Amino acid sequence: MILAMSCATYSESADSRRRWPDSANRIWFTKALKLAYLLRHDPEFRAVRREHLREAGKRVRLKEDLNIFARVLRENLPARFHFCVISASPREVVQSALEGIVPAENVFGTEFIYDDQTGEISGIRQVPAGYGKVAVLEHLQAKLHCTPDRTIYVGDGSSDLYVMHHVNSHDGCTVAVSETKSIARIAKRSVLSENALSVLIPILEETLGWSASQIRDLFASCGVAIQEWDKVRTDWLTFHRAPTPFLPNETRTTGSKLLPALSVR
């Protein structure tokens, strides 16, 4: 079974912006989808080299217990999961951030071409964003001989829309880990937490049919306990004033059908 996750593992702070005023800092605080273009064409970023990307990765603040999350997938479950990360960020950044947690070959990110003499970025080989993430996922499915319905995708932003629609259309499982409306609307499950272990809950419930008590026991065996677990259903609503007031005690017709009148008491 494939478990693919977009790299939603860090948070930005103003304090960090002040403490790192260098090339690695500019990399860190630039949106992934813009970064590839800037690194290739913007004069302020042309001085960036491979080592700067790796240094930026070292500064990523990972979600809590991400290392335990990866270990549980490897060692503690009856099903075998191939855990990989698909991100639009530079591959060197993501590999550096997840070193010792996710094998380098299981990290897919934006790949650059470097000049052999200067080390400068001279081109872009691929950017796995938007439909590019679908291409990576299909490559993994073919390589691992894994059917699409045995694929789980965890995403948090707009660059995950295409791949989440793709996974849903092939009976896979999608999990949203943010309140971004465009993602939450299409994901089969949503989970919000600062702890990476939270992602296991929809996976265990949806794919393995585990109960809440089984999940709590698993976490306890890993040395952690769920303090709060609120299951809620969220409806997103927006209202505006209608140009013509609706009178609930009147009837109106549509074609030949008479709609019943509403009464307010």
Protein backbone atom coordinates (compact mmCIF):
# COMPACT_ATOMS: atom_id res chain seq x y z
CA MET A 1 0.00 0.00 0.00
CA ILE A 2 1.31 3.47 -0.90
CA LEU A 3 1.10 6.32 1.61
CA ALA A 4 2.08 9.57 -0.08
CA MET A 5 2.23 12.82 1.84
CA SER A 6 2.82 16.38 0.72
CA CYS A 7 5.47 18.06 2.84
CA ALA A 8 3.23 19.81 5.40
CA THR A 9 5.78 19.58 8.18
CA TYR A 10 6.82 23.09 9.13
CA SER A 11 5.54 26.45 10.27
CA GLU A 12 6.83 29.95 9.66
CA SER A 13 7.58 32.49 12.37
CA ALA A 14 8.63 36.13 12.33
CA ASP A 15 11.40 35.32 14.80
CA SER A 16 12.88 32.81 12.39
CA ARG A 17 12.80 35.38 9.62
CA ARG A 18 14.92 37.75 11.77
CA ARG A 19 17.42 35.10 12.86
CA TRP A 20 18.27 33.77 9.38
CA PRO A 21 19.00 36.73 7.04
CA ASP A 22 20.95 34.76 4.41
CA SER A 23 20.52 32.67 1.28
CA ALA A 24 19.03 29.74 3.19
CA ASN A 25 16.55 32.11 4.82
CA ARG A 26 15.30 33.42 1.47
CA ILE A 27 14.80 29.83 0.33
CA TRP A 28 12.91 28.95 3.51
CA PHE A 29 10.37 31.76 3.33
CA THR A 30 9.49 31.55 -0.35
CA LYS A 31 6.40 29.63 -1.45
CA ALA A 32 7.40 26.34 -3.04
CA LEU A 33 5.56 26.97 -6.32
CA LYS A 34 7.40 30.29 -6.85
CA LEU A 35 10.73 29.11 -5.57
CA ALA A 36 11.80 27.05 -8.58
CA TYR A 37 11.34 30.02 -10.91
CA LEU A 38 13.10 32.44 -8.55
CA LEU A 39 16.08 30.16 -8.01
CA ARG A 40 16.53 29.90 -11.75
CA HIS A 41 15.88 33.52 -12.82
CA ASP A 42 15.85 36.03 -9.93
CA PRO A 43 19.24 37.76 -9.40
CA GLU A 44 18.82 37.66 -5.60
CA PHE A 45 18.55 33.88 -5.71
CA ARG A 46 21.19 33.14 -8.35
CA ALA A 47 23.86 32.82 -5.63
CA VAL A 48 22.02 29.86 -4.11
CA ARG A 49 23.87 26.56 -4.34
CA ARG A 50 23.04 22.98 -3.42
CA GLU A 51 24.52 23.41 0.07
CA HIS A 52 22.21 26.35 0.76
CA LEU A 53 19.20 24.18 -0.04
CA ARG A 54 20.42 21.51 2.35
CA GLU A 55 21.01 24.11 5.06
CA ALA A 56 17.48 25.42 4.60
CA GLY A 57 16.19 21.89 5.12
CA LYS A 58 18.01 21.63 8.44
CA ARG A 59 16.01 24.61 9.68
CA VAL A 60 12.63 23.06 8.98
CA ARG A 61 10.62 22.56 12.15
CA LEU A 62 8.99 19.17 11.76
CA LYS A 63 5.65 18.20 13.22
CA GLU A 64 5.82 16.43 16.54
CA ASP A 65 6.56 12.69 16.53
CA LEU A 66 7.09 12.46 12.78
CA ASN A 67 9.88 9.97 13.47
CA ILE A 68 7.49 7.78 15.51
CA PHE A 69 4.92 8.05 12.72
CA ALA A 70 7.40 6.66 10.20
CA ARG A 71 8.49 3.90 12.59
CA VAL A 72 4.90 2.79 13.23
CA LEU A 73 4.33 2.47 9.48
CA ARG A 74 7.45 0.33 9.17
CA GLU A 75 7.16 -1.89 12.23
CA ASN A 76 3.83 -1.81 14.06
CA LEU A 77 1.08 -2.40 11.51
CA PRO A 78 -0.22 -5.63 9.93
CA ALA A 79 -0.24 -4.02 6.47
CA ARG A 80 2.87 -2.97 4.59
CA PHE A 81 3.07 0.72 3.74
CA HIS A 82 5.46 2.37 1.29
CA PHE A 83 5.82 5.83 2.82
CA CYS A 84 6.94 8.64 0.53
CA VAL A 85 6.82 12.44 0.40
CA ILE A 86 5.85 14.38 -2.75
CA SER A 87 6.55 18.11 -2.52
CA ALA A 88 6.91 21.07 -4.84
CA SER A 89 9.79 22.28 -2.65
CA PRO A 90 13.38 21.62 -3.79
CA ARG A 91 14.22 17.98 -3.28
CA GLU A 92 17.42 18.85 -1.42
CA VAL A 93 15.43 20.87 1.14
CA VAL A 94 12.93 18.08 1.82
CA GLN A 95 15.55 15.34 1.89
CA SER A 96 17.63 17.33 4.38
CA ALA A 97 14.60 18.05 6.59
CA LEU A 98 13.55 14.39 6.67
CA GLU A 99 17.01 12.86 6.94
CA GLY A 100 16.91 9.80 9.16
CA ILE A 101 13.10 9.63 8.95
CA VAL A 102 12.25 9.09 5.28
CA PRO A 103 14.79 7.43 2.93
CA ALA A 104 16.17 9.90 0.38
CA GLU A 105 14.90 7.77 -2.52
CA ASN A 106 11.35 8.10 -1.15
CA VAL A 107 11.42 11.91 -1.32
CA PHE A 108 10.18 13.52 -4.54
CA GLY A 109 10.60 17.26 -4.99
CA THR A 110 11.63 19.88 -7.51
CA GLU A 111 14.85 18.74 -9.19
CA PHE A 112 17.39 21.25 -10.50
CA ILE A 113 20.21 20.95 -13.00
CA TYR A 114 23.50 22.38 -11.69
CA ASP A 115 26.39 23.86 -13.61
CA ASP A 116 29.40 21.54 -13.21
CA GLN A 117 31.87 24.42 -12.90
CA THR A 118 30.07 27.11 -10.89
CA GLY A 119 27.51 25.02 -8.99
CA GLU A 120 24.84 27.50 -10.08
CA ILE A 121 21.34 26.26 -10.90
CA SER A 122 21.25 26.11 -14.70
CA GLY A 123 17.88 24.48 -15.26
CA ILE A 124 14.87 22.68 -13.83
CA ARG A 125 14.38 18.98 -14.49
CA GLN A 126 10.93 18.56 -12.95
CA VAL A 127 8.48 20.26 -10.59
CA PRO A 128 6.03 17.87 -8.87
CA ALA A 129 3.22 20.36 -8.33
CA GLY A 130 -0.36 20.18 -9.51
CA TYR A 131 -0.66 17.41 -12.10
CA GLY A 132 3.05 16.72 -11.63
CA LYS A 133 2.19 15.02 -8.33
CA VAL A 134 -0.20 12.72 -10.19
CA ALA A 135 2.64 11.73 -12.52
CA VAL A 136 4.88 10.86 -9.55
CA LEU A 137 2.11 8.83 -7.93
CA GLU A 138 1.40 6.89 -11.14
CA HIS A 139 5.13 6.17 -11.46
CA LEU A 140 5.20 4.77 -7.92
CA GLN A 141 2.11 2.63 -8.53
CA ALA A 142 3.69 1.11 -11.64
CA LYS A 143 7.06 0.58 -9.96
CA LEU A 144 5.60 -1.04 -6.83
CA HIS A 145 2.82 -2.91 -8.68
CA CYS A 146 0.28 -1.22 -6.40
CA THR A 147 -3.28 -0.73 -7.61
CA PRO A 148 -4.72 2.83 -7.34
CA ASP A 149 -7.36 1.77 -4.82
CA ARG A 150 -4.53 0.89 -2.40
CA THR A 151 -3.16 4.42 -2.40
CA ILE A 152 -3.50 6.93 0.44
CA TYR A 153 -2.68 10.59 -0.15
CA VAL A 154 -2.29 13.17 2.61
CA GLY A 155 -2.35 16.82 1.54
CA ASP A 156 -2.71 20.33 2.90
CA GLY A 157 -2.73 22.88 0.08
CA SER A 158 -3.96 23.89 -3.36
CA SER A 159 -1.12 22.06 -5.14
CA ASP A 160 -2.69 18.82 -3.86
CA LEU A 161 -6.07 19.32 -5.56
CA TYR A 162 -5.28 17.46 -8.77
CA VAL A 163 -3.73 14.47 -7.07
CA MET A 164 -6.51 14.21 -4.48
CA HIS A 165 -9.18 14.22 -7.21
CA HIS A 166 -7.13 11.56 -9.01
CA VAL A 167 -6.87 9.33 -5.94
CA ASN A 168 -10.58 9.73 -5.13
CA SER A 169 -11.60 8.84 -8.68
CA HIS A 170 -9.68 5.56 -8.39
CA ASP A 171 -11.22 4.58 -5.03
CA GLY A 172 -8.15 5.51 -3.00
CA CYS A 173 -8.18 7.33 0.33
CA THR A 174 -7.49 11.05 0.72
CA VAL A 175 -6.79 12.85 3.99
CA ALA A 176 -6.69 16.63 4.50
CA VAL A 177 -4.44 17.94 7.27
CA SER A 178 -5.42 21.61 7.08
CA GLU A 179 -8.55 23.75 7.16
CA THR A 180 -8.01 24.89 3.57
CA LYS A 181 -11.55 24.75 2.18
CA SER A 182 -10.62 23.59 -1.31
CA ILE A 183 -8.85 20.56 0.16
CA ALA A 184 -11.27 19.80 3.00
CA ARG A 185 -14.19 19.68 0.55
CA ILE A 186 -12.74 16.86 -1.54
CA ALA A 187 -10.79 14.83 1.03
CA LYS A 188 -12.56 11.74 2.34
CA ARG A 189 -11.22 12.46 5.82
CA SER A 190 -9.77 15.49 7.59
CA VAL A 191 -7.61 15.60 10.70
CA LEU A 192 -6.14 18.64 12.47
CA SER A 193 -3.27 18.34 14.90
CA GLU A 194 0.28 19.53 15.50
CA ASN A 195 1.27 15.89 15.99
CA ALA A 196 2.10 13.77 12.93
CA LEU A 197 0.67 10.67 14.61
CA SER A 198 -2.82 12.10 14.09
CA VAL A 199 -2.60 11.15 10.40
CA LEU A 200 -2.61 7.50 11.45
CA ILE A 201 -6.17 7.74 12.79
CA PRO A 202 -8.04 8.05 9.45
CA ILE A 203 -5.59 5.59 7.87
CA LEU A 204 -6.19 2.94 10.53
CA GLU A 205 -9.95 3.49 10.54
CA GLU A 206 -10.44 3.62 6.78
CA THR A 207 -7.97 0.98 5.56
CA LEU A 208 -7.61 -1.44 8.48
CA GLY A 209 -10.99 -0.96 10.18
CA TRP A 210 -9.47 -0.35 13.60
CA SER A 211 -11.58 0.82 16.54
CA ALA A 212 -10.79 3.78 18.74
CA SER A 213 -9.59 1.50 21.54
CA GLN A 214 -7.17 -0.31 19.20
CA ILE A 215 -5.77 3.02 18.04
CA ARG A 216 -5.34 4.27 21.62
CA ASP A 217 -3.55 1.03 22.53
CA LEU A 218 -1.19 1.43 19.57
CA PHE A 219 -0.26 4.97 20.59
CA ALA A 220 0.20 3.87 24.20
CA SER A 221 2.64 1.18 23.06
CA CYS A 222 4.64 3.96 21.37
CA GLY A 223 4.79 6.00 24.56
CA VAL A 224 2.18 8.62 23.66
CA ALA A 225 -1.45 9.10 24.69
CA ILE A 226 -4.34 10.93 23.04
CA GLN A 227 -5.34 13.76 25.35
CA GLU A 228 -8.23 15.12 23.26
CA TRP A 229 -10.01 13.48 20.31
CA ASP A 230 -13.01 15.44 19.04
CA LYS A 231 -14.87 14.03 16.06
CA VAL A 232 -16.85 16.80 14.40
CA ARG A 233 -18.63 17.42 11.13
CA THR A 234 -18.01 20.90 9.73
CA ASP A 235 -20.38 22.73 7.37
CA TRP A 236 -18.86 25.75 5.59
CA LEU A 237 -21.52 28.45 5.02
CA THR A 238 -21.49 32.00 3.67
CA PHE A 239 -24.59 34.20 3.51
CA HIS A 240 -25.41 37.38 1.62
CA ARG A 241 -28.46 39.59 1.37
CA ALA A 242 -30.84 38.52 -1.40
CA PRO A 243 -31.97 41.34 -3.74
CA THR A 244 -35.64 40.37 -3.26
CA PRO A 245 -36.83 39.42 0.22
CA PHE A 246 -38.26 35.92 0.45
CA LEU A 247 -41.69 35.80 2.07
CA PRO A 248 -42.12 32.41 3.73
CA ASN A 249 -45.94 32.56 3.90
CA GLU A 250 -46.35 32.91 0.14
CA THR A 251 -46.48 30.18 -2.48
CA ARG A 252 -44.78 30.21 -5.84
CA THR A 253 -44.92 27.94 -8.84
CA THR A 254 -42.17 26.37 -10.89
CA GLY A 255 -43.52 25.05 -14.15
CA SER A 256 -46.70 23.13 -13.34
CA LYS A 257 -45.66 22.15 -9.81
CA LEU A 258 -46.87 24.10 -6.81
CA LEU A 259 -44.30 24.43 -4.03
CA PRO A 260 -45.80 24.27 -0.52
CA ALA A 261 -45.93 27.43 1.52
CA LEU A 262 -43.79 27.82 4.60
CA SER A 263 -45.18 29.27 7.75
CA VAL A 264 -43.32 30.95 10.57
CA ARG A 265 -44.71 30.71 14.06
